[in-house]
mmCIF file of C-alpha atoms and ligand atoms in Angstrom:
data_model
loop_
_atom_site.group_PDB
_atom_site.id
_atom_site.type_symbol
_atom_site.label_atom_id
_atom_site.label_comp_id
_atom_site.label_asym_id
_atom_site.label_seq_id
_atom_site.Cartn_x
_atom_site.Cartn_y
_atom_site.Cartn_z
ATOM 1 C CA GLU A 184 25.884 -48.516 15.579
ATOM 2 C CA ASP A 185 28.029 -51.544 16.504
ATOM 3 C CA LYS A 186 29.372 -51.727 12.996
ATOM 4 C CA THR A 187 30.435 -48.067 13.011
ATOM 5 C CA LYS A 188 32.334 -48.899 16.200
ATOM 6 C CA LYS A 189 34.079 -51.676 14.329
ATOM 7 C CA ARG A 190 35.101 -49.253 11.610
ATOM 8 C CA LEU A 191 36.425 -46.780 14.172
ATOM 9 C CA LEU A 192 38.336 -49.635 15.772
ATOM 10 C CA TRP A 193 40.147 -50.326 12.482
ATOM 11 C CA VAL A 194 40.983 -46.617 12.299
ATOM 12 C CA SER A 195 42.533 -46.692 15.774
ATOM 13 C CA HIS A 196 44.427 -49.871 14.873
ATOM 14 C CA LEU A 197 46.076 -48.053 11.989
ATOM 15 C CA THR A 198 46.941 -45.151 14.295
ATOM 16 C CA ARG A 199 48.564 -47.611 16.720
ATOM 17 C CA ILE A 200 50.523 -49.180 13.869
ATOM 18 C CA ARG A 201 51.629 -45.740 12.682
ATOM 19 C CA ASP A 202 52.578 -44.364 16.109
ATOM 20 C CA ASN A 203 53.808 -47.457 17.994
ATOM 21 C CA GLN A 204 54.508 -50.120 15.371
ATOM 22 C CA ASP A 205 51.881 -52.068 17.327
ATOM 23 C CA LYS A 206 52.076 -55.742 16.269
ATOM 24 C CA ALA A 207 48.958 -56.812 18.170
ATOM 25 C CA ALA A 208 46.871 -54.216 16.328
ATOM 26 C CA PHE A 209 48.413 -55.307 13.048
ATOM 27 C CA ALA A 210 47.680 -58.979 13.769
ATOM 28 C CA GLU A 211 43.962 -58.172 14.191
ATOM 29 C CA LEU A 212 43.859 -56.031 11.066
ATOM 30 C CA TYR A 213 45.629 -58.828 9.219
ATOM 31 C CA ALA A 214 43.280 -61.562 10.433
ATOM 32 C CA HIS A 215 40.309 -59.584 9.109
ATOM 33 C CA PHE A 216 41.601 -58.100 5.863
ATOM 34 C CA ALA A 217 44.329 -60.412 4.488
ATOM 35 C CA PRO A 218 41.858 -63.220 3.609
ATOM 36 C CA ARG A 219 39.548 -60.668 1.964
ATOM 37 C CA VAL A 220 42.391 -59.262 -0.122
ATOM 38 C CA LYS A 221 43.365 -62.797 -1.113
ATOM 39 C CA GLY A 222 39.773 -63.582 -2.101
ATOM 40 C CA PHE A 223 39.524 -60.309 -4.017
ATOM 41 C CA LEU A 224 42.636 -61.186 -6.041
ATOM 42 C CA ILE A 225 41.484 -64.751 -6.743
ATOM 43 C CA LYS A 226 38.099 -63.503 -7.909
ATOM 44 C CA SER A 227 40.003 -61.039 -10.114
ATOM 45 C CA GLY A 228 41.650 -63.946 -11.940
ATOM 46 C CA SER A 229 44.776 -64.648 -9.892
ATOM 47 C CA ASP A 230 45.849 -68.172 -8.977
ATOM 48 C CA ALA A 231 45.924 -68.988 -5.273
ATOM 49 C CA SER A 232 49.685 -68.817 -4.706
ATOM 50 C CA LEU A 233 50.101 -65.444 -6.431
ATOM 51 C CA ALA A 234 47.085 -64.101 -4.511
ATOM 52 C CA GLU A 235 48.631 -65.321 -1.254
ATOM 53 C CA GLU A 236 51.907 -63.563 -2.039
ATOM 54 C CA CYS A 237 50.184 -60.331 -3.129
ATOM 55 C CA ALA A 238 47.930 -60.283 -0.073
ATOM 56 C CA GLN A 239 51.028 -60.425 2.135
ATOM 57 C CA GLU A 240 52.547 -57.523 0.179
ATOM 58 C CA VAL A 241 49.335 -55.506 0.421
ATOM 59 C CA MET A 242 49.236 -55.981 4.204
ATOM 60 C CA ALA A 243 52.930 -55.042 4.500
ATOM 61 C CA THR A 244 52.137 -51.871 2.518
ATOM 62 C CA CYS A 245 49.373 -51.081 5.051
ATOM 63 C CA TRP A 246 52.047 -51.145 7.760
ATOM 64 C CA HIS A 247 54.503 -48.974 5.848
ATOM 65 C CA LYS A 248 51.936 -46.454 4.607
ATOM 66 C CA ALA A 249 49.863 -46.218 7.797
ATOM 67 C CA HIS A 250 50.929 -42.556 8.115
ATOM 68 C CA MET A 251 49.266 -41.805 4.756
ATOM 69 C CA PHE A 252 45.816 -43.063 5.743
ATOM 70 C CA ASP A 253 43.294 -40.264 6.290
ATOM 71 C CA PRO A 254 40.170 -41.516 8.165
ATOM 72 C CA SER A 255 38.246 -38.332 7.296
ATOM 73 C CA ARG A 256 38.511 -39.309 3.616
ATOM 74 C CA ALA A 257 38.118 -43.090 3.541
ATOM 75 C CA SER A 258 37.249 -46.146 5.589
ATOM 76 C CA VAL A 259 40.065 -48.602 6.317
ATOM 77 C CA ALA A 260 38.363 -51.095 3.978
ATOM 78 C CA THR A 261 38.346 -48.527 1.159
ATOM 79 C CA TRP A 262 41.991 -47.666 1.730
ATOM 80 C CA ILE A 263 43.022 -51.337 1.677
ATOM 81 C CA PHE A 264 40.855 -51.862 -1.405
ATOM 82 C CA THR A 265 42.791 -49.153 -3.291
ATOM 83 C CA ILE A 266 46.134 -50.704 -2.304
ATOM 84 C CA ALA A 267 44.945 -54.170 -3.390
ATOM 85 C CA ARG A 268 43.552 -52.791 -6.630
ATOM 86 C CA ASN A 269 46.854 -51.088 -7.479
ATOM 87 C CA ARG A 270 48.699 -54.319 -6.722
ATOM 88 C CA LYS A 271 46.295 -56.146 -9.024
ATOM 89 C CA ILE A 272 47.133 -53.775 -11.889
ATOM 90 C CA ASP A 273 50.903 -54.095 -11.275
ATOM 91 C CA VAL A 274 51.028 -57.843 -10.905
ATOM 92 C CA LEU A 275 48.017 -59.383 -12.652
ATOM 93 C CA ARG A 276 47.720 -56.941 -15.520
ATOM 94 C CA LYS A 277 51.411 -56.025 -15.664
ATOM 95 C CA GLN A 278 50.757 -52.371 -16.411
ATOM 96 C CA ARG A 279 51.888 -49.067 -15.016
ATOM 97 C CA ARG A 280 49.197 -47.310 -13.085
ATOM 98 C CA PRO A 281 49.310 -43.532 -13.493
ATOM 99 C CA GLU A 282 48.221 -41.821 -10.255
ATOM 100 C CA PRO A 283 46.707 -38.337 -9.954
ATOM 101 C CA GLU A 284 48.702 -35.571 -8.265
ATOM 102 C CA GLU A 285 48.552 -35.668 -4.477
ATOM 103 C CA LEU A 286 46.038 -33.248 -3.026
ATOM 104 C CA THR A 287 47.512 -32.782 0.403
ATOM 105 C CA TRP A 288 50.398 -30.393 0.439
ATOM 106 C CA GLY A 289 52.275 -28.841 3.315
ATOM 107 C CA PRO A 290 52.323 -30.057 6.923
ATOM 108 C CA GLU A 291 49.924 -32.873 7.720
ATOM 109 C CA GLU A 292 47.455 -32.294 10.517
ATOM 110 C CA GLU A 293 45.458 -34.806 12.506
ATOM 111 C CA PRO A 294 41.998 -34.903 10.905
ATOM 112 C CA ASP A 295 39.053 -33.488 12.810
ATOM 113 C CA GLN A 296 37.384 -36.202 14.933
ATOM 114 C CA ALA A 297 33.888 -35.122 13.863
ATOM 115 C CA ASP A 298 34.879 -35.533 10.195
ATOM 116 C CA VAL A 299 36.297 -38.965 10.943
ATOM 117 C CA LEU A 300 33.113 -40.076 12.676
ATOM 118 C CA ALA A 301 30.913 -38.711 9.873
ATOM 119 C CA LEU A 302 32.921 -40.488 7.184
ATOM 120 C CA GLN A 303 32.936 -43.807 9.033
ATOM 121 C CA GLN A 304 29.165 -43.576 9.643
ATOM 122 C CA GLU A 305 28.614 -42.833 5.959
ATOM 123 C CA SER A 306 30.651 -45.898 5.030
ATOM 124 C CA GLU A 307 28.463 -47.966 7.305
ATOM 125 C CA LEU A 308 25.352 -46.673 5.503
ATOM 126 C CA LEU A 309 26.932 -47.511 2.174
ATOM 127 C CA GLY A 310 27.825 -51.017 3.343
ATOM 128 C CA ARG A 311 24.276 -51.593 4.518
ATOM 129 C CA ALA A 312 22.817 -50.224 1.267
ATOM 130 C CA LEU A 313 25.009 -52.612 -0.685
ATOM 131 C CA ALA A 314 23.952 -55.554 1.483
ATOM 132 C CA ASP A 315 20.275 -54.622 1.041
ATOM 133 C CA LEU A 316 20.408 -54.513 -2.765
ATOM 134 C CA PRO A 317 18.531 -57.244 -4.615
ATOM 135 C CA ALA A 318 20.938 -60.158 -5.155
ATOM 136 C CA ALA A 319 21.119 -59.653 -8.940
ATOM 137 C CA GLN A 320 22.263 -56.045 -8.575
ATOM 138 C CA ARG A 321 24.751 -56.782 -5.829
ATOM 139 C CA ASP A 322 26.147 -59.562 -7.980
ATOM 140 C CA LEU A 323 26.776 -57.260 -10.907
ATOM 141 C CA ILE A 324 28.493 -54.677 -8.767
ATOM 142 C CA GLN A 325 30.770 -57.354 -7.310
ATOM 143 C CA LYS A 326 31.544 -58.608 -10.801
ATOM 144 C CA ALA A 327 32.419 -55.113 -11.970
ATOM 145 C CA TYR A 328 34.934 -54.768 -9.115
ATOM 146 C CA PHE A 329 36.343 -58.288 -9.029
ATOM 147 C CA GLY A 330 36.328 -59.582 -12.529
ATOM 148 C CA ASP A 331 38.136 -58.024 -15.399
ATOM 149 C CA LEU A 332 34.704 -57.829 -16.911
ATOM 150 C CA SER A 333 33.490 -55.122 -19.212
ATOM 151 C CA HIS A 334 29.777 -54.487 -19.410
ATOM 152 C CA SER A 335 29.516 -56.598 -22.545
ATOM 153 C CA GLU A 336 31.486 -59.437 -20.974
ATOM 154 C CA ILE A 337 29.166 -59.353 -17.990
ATOM 155 C CA ALA A 338 26.324 -59.656 -20.483
ATOM 156 C CA ALA A 339 27.912 -62.754 -22.017
ATOM 157 C CA GLU A 340 28.449 -64.320 -18.613
ATOM 158 C CA THR A 341 25.009 -63.698 -17.184
ATOM 159 C CA GLY A 342 23.046 -63.975 -20.415
ATOM 160 C CA LEU A 343 21.464 -60.586 -19.745
ATOM 161 C CA PRO A 344 21.116 -58.048 -22.555
ATOM 162 C CA LEU A 345 23.625 -55.191 -22.479
ATOM 163 C CA GLY A 346 21.079 -52.426 -21.961
ATOM 164 C CA THR A 347 19.771 -54.131 -18.851
ATOM 165 C CA ILE A 348 23.254 -54.460 -17.355
ATOM 166 C CA LYS A 349 24.156 -50.843 -17.886
ATOM 167 C CA SER A 350 20.916 -49.632 -16.391
ATOM 168 C CA ARG A 351 21.159 -52.062 -13.479
ATOM 169 C CA ILE A 352 24.610 -50.881 -12.532
ATOM 170 C CA ARG A 353 23.443 -47.306 -12.881
ATOM 171 C CA LEU A 354 20.366 -48.039 -10.814
ATOM 172 C CA ALA A 355 22.396 -49.727 -8.111
ATOM 173 C CA LEU A 356 24.804 -46.796 -7.954
ATOM 174 C CA GLU A 357 21.955 -44.319 -7.849
ATOM 175 C CA ARG A 358 20.439 -46.196 -4.946
ATOM 176 C CA LEU A 359 23.761 -46.166 -3.172
ATOM 177 C CA ARG A 360 24.158 -42.451 -3.805
ATOM 178 C CA HIS A 361 20.624 -41.808 -2.640
ATOM 179 C CA VAL A 362 21.341 -43.528 0.648
ATOM 180 C CA LEU A 363 24.439 -41.389 1.103
ATOM 181 C CA LYS A 364 22.622 -38.082 0.498
ATOM 182 C CA MET B 11 40.330 -24.338 -8.759
ATOM 183 C CA SER B 12 38.732 -24.783 -12.167
ATOM 184 C CA ASN B 13 35.889 -24.081 -14.576
ATOM 185 C CA ILE B 14 35.790 -27.585 -15.971
ATOM 186 C CA LYS B 15 32.405 -28.282 -17.585
ATOM 187 C CA HIS B 16 32.935 -31.619 -19.321
ATOM 188 C CA HIS B 17 33.807 -34.435 -16.929
ATOM 189 C CA LEU B 18 34.631 -38.136 -16.885
ATOM 190 C CA THR B 19 31.634 -40.459 -17.273
ATOM 191 C CA ASP B 20 30.495 -42.715 -14.411
ATOM 192 C CA ASP B 21 31.371 -45.798 -16.489
ATOM 193 C CA ILE B 22 34.975 -44.646 -16.852
ATOM 194 C CA LEU B 23 35.331 -43.598 -13.215
ATOM 195 C CA MET B 24 33.936 -46.894 -11.964
ATOM 196 C CA ALA B 25 36.258 -48.870 -14.243
ATOM 197 C CA TYR B 26 39.215 -46.767 -13.043
ATOM 198 C CA SER B 27 38.214 -47.518 -9.470
ATOM 199 C CA ALA B 28 37.848 -51.233 -10.234
ATOM 200 C CA GLY B 29 41.226 -51.218 -11.993
ATOM 201 C CA THR B 30 39.939 -52.625 -15.271
ATOM 202 C CA LEU B 31 40.845 -49.825 -17.725
ATOM 203 C CA PRO B 32 43.695 -50.053 -20.243
ATOM 204 C CA GLU B 33 46.801 -48.070 -19.250
ATOM 205 C CA ALA B 34 46.115 -45.272 -21.772
ATOM 206 C CA PHE B 35 42.694 -44.634 -20.195
ATOM 207 C CA ASN B 36 44.169 -44.754 -16.696
ATOM 208 C CA LEU B 37 46.539 -42.020 -17.831
ATOM 209 C CA MET B 38 43.616 -39.945 -19.099
ATOM 210 C CA VAL B 39 41.711 -40.367 -15.833
ATOM 211 C CA ALA B 40 44.749 -39.610 -13.633
ATOM 212 C CA THR B 41 45.483 -36.490 -15.699
ATOM 213 C CA HIS B 42 41.914 -35.224 -15.456
ATOM 214 C CA LEU B 43 41.715 -35.977 -11.713
ATOM 215 C CA SER B 44 44.851 -33.891 -11.209
ATOM 216 C CA LEU B 45 42.847 -30.871 -12.411
ATOM 217 C CA CYS B 46 39.308 -31.741 -11.284
ATOM 218 C CA ASP B 47 38.034 -31.925 -7.702
ATOM 219 C CA THR B 48 34.520 -32.839 -8.824
ATOM 220 C CA CYS B 49 35.608 -36.085 -10.461
ATOM 221 C CA ARG B 50 37.990 -36.766 -7.585
ATOM 222 C CA ALA B 51 35.016 -36.696 -5.227
ATOM 223 C CA HIS B 52 33.022 -39.019 -7.512
ATOM 224 C CA LEU B 53 35.967 -41.392 -7.643
ATOM 225 C CA ALA B 54 36.092 -41.449 -3.844
ATOM 226 C CA SER B 55 32.512 -42.737 -3.817
ATOM 227 C CA PHE B 56 33.318 -45.480 -6.337
ATOM 228 C CA ASP B 57 36.361 -46.439 -4.251
ATOM 229 C CA ALA B 58 34.078 -46.560 -1.222
ATOM 230 C CA VAL B 59 31.849 -49.067 -3.038
ATOM 231 C CA GLY B 60 35.007 -51.074 -3.817
ATOM 232 C CA GLY B 61 35.919 -51.027 -0.123
ATOM 233 C CA GLU B 62 32.500 -52.370 0.859
ATOM 234 C CA VAL B 63 32.675 -55.061 -1.821
ATOM 235 C CA LEU B 64 36.079 -56.115 -0.470
ATOM 236 C CA ASP B 65 34.909 -56.116 3.136
ATOM 237 C CA THR B 66 32.240 -58.825 2.859
ATOM 238 C CA PRO B 67 32.568 -62.248 4.482
ATOM 239 C CA ASP B 68 31.864 -64.211 1.273
ATOM 240 C CA VAL B 69 35.034 -62.758 -0.271
ATOM 241 C CA ASP B 70 37.165 -64.292 2.455
ATOM 242 C CA ILE B 71 39.698 -66.994 1.409
ATOM 243 C CA ALA B 72 41.908 -68.349 4.210
ATOM 244 C CA MET B 73 45.598 -67.394 4.165
ATOM 245 C CA ASP B 74 48.284 -70.108 4.357
ATOM 246 C CA THR B 75 49.439 -71.099 7.835
ATOM 247 C CA ALA B 76 52.872 -69.440 7.750
ATOM 248 C CA SER B 77 51.668 -66.278 6.050
ATOM 249 C CA PHE B 78 51.556 -63.923 9.026
ATOM 250 C CA ALA B 79 55.198 -64.641 9.862
ATOM 251 C CA ALA B 80 56.088 -64.163 6.185
ATOM 252 C CA THR B 81 54.337 -60.791 6.201
ATOM 253 C CA MET B 82 56.195 -59.675 9.346
ATOM 254 C CA ALA B 83 59.422 -60.637 7.579
ATOM 255 C CA LEU B 84 58.399 -58.490 4.580
ATOM 256 C CA ILE B 85 57.715 -55.588 6.934
ATOM 257 C CA ALA B 86 61.115 -55.995 8.572
ATOM 258 C CA GLY B 87 62.669 -55.685 5.102
ATOM 259 C CA GLY B 88 61.378 -52.113 4.809
ATOM 260 C CA PRO B 89 59.100 -50.421 2.238
ATOM 261 C CA THR B 90 59.495 -51.697 -1.320
ATOM 262 C CA GLU B 91 58.330 -48.597 -3.169
ATOM 263 C CA GLU B 92 59.359 -45.057 -2.504
ATOM 264 C CA ILE B 93 56.596 -42.593 -1.775
ATOM 265 C CA LYS B 94 56.466 -39.744 -4.273
ATOM 266 C CA VAL B 95 55.295 -36.390 -3.000
ATOM 267 C CA THR B 96 56.527 -34.015 -5.670
ATOM 268 C CA ARG B 97 54.151 -31.831 -7.585
ATOM 269 C CA PRO B 98 55.994 -30.641 -10.667
ATOM 270 C CA LYS B 99 55.538 -27.118 -11.978
ATOM 271 C CA GLY B 100 54.384 -26.629 -15.536
ATOM 272 C CA MET B 101 51.461 -26.918 -17.920
ATOM 273 C CA LEU B 102 51.280 -30.725 -17.908
ATOM 274 C CA PRO B 103 49.834 -32.427 -14.792
ATOM 275 C CA ALA B 104 52.196 -34.811 -12.951
ATOM 276 C CA PRO B 105 50.957 -38.125 -14.421
ATOM 277 C CA LEU B 106 51.526 -36.825 -17.957
ATOM 278 C CA GLN B 107 54.951 -35.431 -17.075
ATOM 279 C CA ASP B 108 55.890 -38.982 -16.011
ATOM 280 C CA TYR B 109 55.117 -40.237 -19.521
ATOM 281 C CA VAL B 110 56.599 -37.270 -21.401
ATOM 282 C CA GLY B 111 59.695 -37.070 -19.232
ATOM 283 C CA GLY B 112 59.077 -33.387 -18.469
ATOM 284 C CA ASP B 113 56.794 -30.508 -19.384
ATOM 285 C CA LEU B 114 55.625 -29.142 -22.779
ATOM 286 C CA ASP B 115 59.167 -28.382 -23.954
ATOM 287 C CA GLN B 116 60.117 -32.055 -23.624
ATOM 288 C CA ILE B 117 57.391 -33.387 -25.942
ATOM 289 C CA ARG B 118 58.877 -34.981 -29.068
ATOM 290 C CA TRP B 119 56.394 -33.823 -31.680
ATOM 291 C CA LYS B 120 56.096 -35.469 -35.084
ATOM 292 C CA PRO B 121 54.371 -33.451 -37.832
ATOM 293 C CA VAL B 122 51.384 -35.218 -39.400
ATOM 294 C CA GLY B 123 50.397 -32.595 -41.975
ATOM 295 C CA LEU B 124 48.575 -29.240 -42.147
ATOM 296 C CA GLY B 125 50.418 -28.007 -39.083
ATOM 297 C CA VAL B 126 49.012 -30.791 -36.871
ATOM 298 C CA LYS B 127 51.606 -32.591 -34.743
ATOM 299 C CA GLN B 128 51.411 -35.562 -32.441
ATOM 300 C CA ALA B 129 53.479 -37.488 -29.912
ATOM 301 C CA ILE B 130 52.523 -41.090 -29.128
ATOM 302 C CA LEU B 131 53.011 -41.990 -25.464
ATOM 303 C CA PRO B 132 54.317 -45.405 -24.381
ATOM 304 C CA THR B 133 51.418 -47.427 -22.934
ATOM 305 C CA SER B 134 50.234 -51.036 -23.097
ATOM 306 C CA LYS B 135 48.878 -52.086 -26.490
ATOM 307 C CA ASP B 136 45.192 -52.531 -25.550
ATOM 308 C CA ALA B 137 44.653 -48.781 -26.118
ATOM 309 C CA SER B 138 46.729 -45.855 -27.318
ATOM 310 C CA ALA B 139 47.539 -42.431 -25.876
ATOM 311 C CA ARG B 140 48.939 -39.458 -27.724
ATOM 312 C CA LEU B 141 49.386 -35.746 -27.387
ATOM 313 C CA LEU B 142 47.966 -33.678 -30.235
ATOM 314 C CA PHE B 143 48.974 -30.197 -31.321
ATOM 315 C CA ILE B 144 46.338 -28.457 -33.430
ATOM 316 C CA PRO B 145 47.179 -24.968 -34.751
ATOM 317 C CA ALA B 146 44.771 -22.208 -33.735
ATOM 318 C CA GLY B 147 41.697 -22.321 -35.956
ATOM 319 C CA ALA B 148 42.550 -25.671 -37.610
ATOM 320 C CA ALA B 149 40.241 -28.697 -37.734
ATOM 321 C CA MET B 150 40.837 -32.382 -37.078
ATOM 322 C CA PRO B 151 39.719 -34.563 -40.018
ATOM 323 C CA ASP B 152 36.039 -35.563 -39.880
ATOM 324 C CA HIS B 153 35.921 -39.001 -38.233
ATOM 325 C CA GLY B 154 33.915 -41.614 -36.362
ATOM 326 C CA HIS B 155 35.024 -44.275 -33.870
ATOM 327 C CA LYS B 156 34.963 -48.052 -33.607
ATOM 328 C CA GLY B 157 35.544 -47.885 -29.847
ATOM 329 C CA THR B 158 35.758 -45.161 -27.244
ATOM 330 C CA GLU B 159 37.811 -42.011 -27.747
ATOM 331 C CA MET B 160 38.508 -39.480 -25.002
ATOM 332 C CA THR B 161 40.107 -36.107 -25.669
ATOM 333 C CA MET B 162 41.182 -33.694 -22.936
ATOM 334 C CA VAL B 163 42.355 -30.125 -23.489
ATOM 335 C CA LEU B 164 45.661 -29.127 -21.890
ATOM 336 C CA GLN B 165 46.179 -25.780 -23.634
ATOM 337 C CA GLY B 166 43.900 -23.612 -25.785
ATOM 338 C CA ALA B 167 40.401 -24.883 -26.577
ATOM 339 C CA PHE B 168 38.329 -26.568 -29.261
ATOM 340 C CA GLN B 169 34.771 -26.432 -30.499
ATOM 341 C CA ASP B 170 32.827 -29.564 -31.461
ATOM 342 C CA ASP B 171 29.290 -28.944 -32.734
ATOM 343 C CA ASP B 172 27.638 -26.944 -29.964
ATOM 344 C CA ASP B 173 30.144 -27.784 -27.253
ATOM 345 C CA TYR B 174 33.216 -25.795 -26.281
ATOM 346 C CA PHE B 175 36.115 -27.572 -24.551
ATOM 347 C CA ALA B 176 38.775 -25.664 -22.587
ATOM 348 C CA ARG B 177 41.646 -26.719 -20.310
ATOM 349 C CA GLY B 178 40.651 -29.757 -18.263
ATOM 350 C CA ASP B 179 37.482 -30.500 -20.252
ATOM 351 C CA VAL B 180 37.105 -34.053 -21.568
ATOM 352 C CA GLU B 181 35.134 -35.069 -24.640
ATOM 353 C CA THR B 182 34.068 -38.722 -24.647
ATOM 354 C CA ALA B 183 32.990 -40.035 -28.051
ATOM 355 C CA ASP B 184 31.876 -43.590 -28.794
ATOM 356 C CA SER B 185 31.101 -45.698 -31.821
ATOM 357 C CA ASP B 186 28.006 -43.915 -33.121
ATOM 358 C CA HIS B 187 29.553 -40.436 -33.006
ATOM 359 C CA PHE B 188 30.991 -38.650 -36.070
ATOM 360 C CA HIS B 189 32.639 -35.317 -35.373
ATOM 361 C CA THR B 190 35.065 -32.575 -36.435
ATOM 362 C CA PRO B 191 36.716 -30.809 -33.494
ATOM 363 C CA VAL B 192 38.035 -27.347 -34.453
ATOM 364 C CA ALA B 193 40.735 -25.572 -32.435
ATOM 365 C CA ASP B 194 39.857 -22.141 -31.038
ATOM 366 C CA ILE B 195 41.241 -19.269 -33.122
ATOM 367 C CA HIS B 196 43.032 -17.573 -30.219
ATOM 368 C CA GLU B 197 45.641 -20.151 -29.306
ATOM 369 C CA ASP B 198 47.192 -23.392 -30.561
ATOM 370 C CA CYS B 199 45.429 -26.318 -28.949
ATOM 371 C CA ILE B 200 47.230 -29.152 -27.162
ATOM 372 C CA CYS B 201 45.215 -32.219 -26.159
ATOM 373 C CA LEU B 202 45.681 -35.639 -24.669
ATOM 374 C CA ALA B 203 43.730 -38.187 -26.728
ATOM 375 C CA VAL B 204 43.196 -41.867 -25.921
ATOM 376 C CA THR B 205 41.421 -44.521 -28.011
ATOM 377 C CA ASP B 206 40.759 -48.230 -27.650
ATOM 378 C CA ALA B 207 40.120 -48.779 -31.366
ATOM 379 C CA PRO B 208 41.265 -47.121 -34.599
ATOM 380 C CA LEU B 209 39.323 -44.072 -35.720
ATOM 381 C CA GLU B 210 37.391 -44.212 -38.976
ATOM 382 C CA PHE B 211 37.876 -41.292 -41.317
ATOM 383 C CA LYS B 212 35.284 -40.254 -43.885
ATOM 384 C CA GLY B 213 37.240 -38.976 -46.865
ATOM 385 C CA LEU B 214 39.974 -40.666 -48.907
ATOM 386 C CA LEU B 215 42.664 -38.148 -48.000
ATOM 387 C CA PRO B 216 42.199 -38.562 -44.261
ATOM 388 C CA LYS B 217 42.305 -42.352 -44.822
ATOM 389 C CA ILE B 218 45.792 -41.928 -46.177
ATOM 390 C CA ALA B 219 46.656 -39.580 -43.325
ATOM 391 C CA GLN B 220 45.442 -42.247 -40.886
ATOM 392 C CA ARG B 221 48.389 -44.451 -41.805
ATOM 393 C CA PHE B 222 50.774 -41.707 -40.855
ATOM 394 C CA LEU B 223 48.837 -40.643 -37.800
ATOM 395 C CA ARG B 224 48.760 -44.216 -36.482
ATOM 396 C CA ILE B 225 45.434 -43.573 -34.843
HETATM 397 ZN ZN1 ZN C 119 35.946 -33.745 -13.810
HETATM 398 ZN ZN1 ZN C 120 37.008 -38.295 -32.298
#
């Protein structure tokens, strides 16, 4: 309950940044997410100074693209994750990242508040499901997102046979999906 | 919106979400997502997992002391990338049009024999992407794979064993899979194909063709 409130708070922070260029709201968003983005990039293989620079750019992008965030489609954490991930591909992997066509077309409307609440509650369930996973499974999921690790590389790192890894990731995702149903 | 029956695998979608795929595979995924709401929804759930992984305290690494001021200075400098909102008309979805430099009529085909044509797209070297033109009713040479191969239909259709692939459908074949896709008789087939390892052809003639095909 409290945690869903926290998620809704981040949503309203982004609205304040979008509508009023609210620096106080941005400072709070920054204090929470910038260190996580930096950590995400370091765990993805970046050195500390590049990660620091990229995290600043990611947070600046949050400011500039605040009008593109749709809280009925993603949590603020998810949205920032996608920005950080794209930055990682640009800078760490030095590749173009093809993006799918935009779905939204025509005049933008404010999303329905009930949809926003439902999505943010669902994210909270997902977060809790992830936290409740056995440590070994949670570990593998983190590795899949942080490291540039393929399934077979994960196998080499953890000493687990490939079949086990694939089925563990699948199992973990199925559990997550089950919780979201 | 579509009758797509053959979708992206969970492995591929998760890797796209994590940002660990080679550029050629990213192009395949972005092209399919442009036509497929089902996979777009699955991707959203993988992105949501990514968001939760990011938003955990043990990921936290403290920013430098002057970093907030530096970020405000970046913001004052204005957005660095323009925001694209165009949706081009045509047969090719937007991500592919970016690589081709336009729609079907802008593809620079190179004949590779028996009426088959291809155009290799510029991507990073860890995997390759190409457009394939297969005349109605013609077959691709019988082949297996060392790595993963994904083929998506953009125009026409092809049959592979018992499966039929039409616009938007993706066939994912890996190392233990030998196959001979055959284009539908009614229309020339145009596909996007990506591979992360060279294909292995069975006969001698296709082996020679492989050098020219660069696949
Ligand atoms: Zn699909
Ligand atoms: Zn094949």
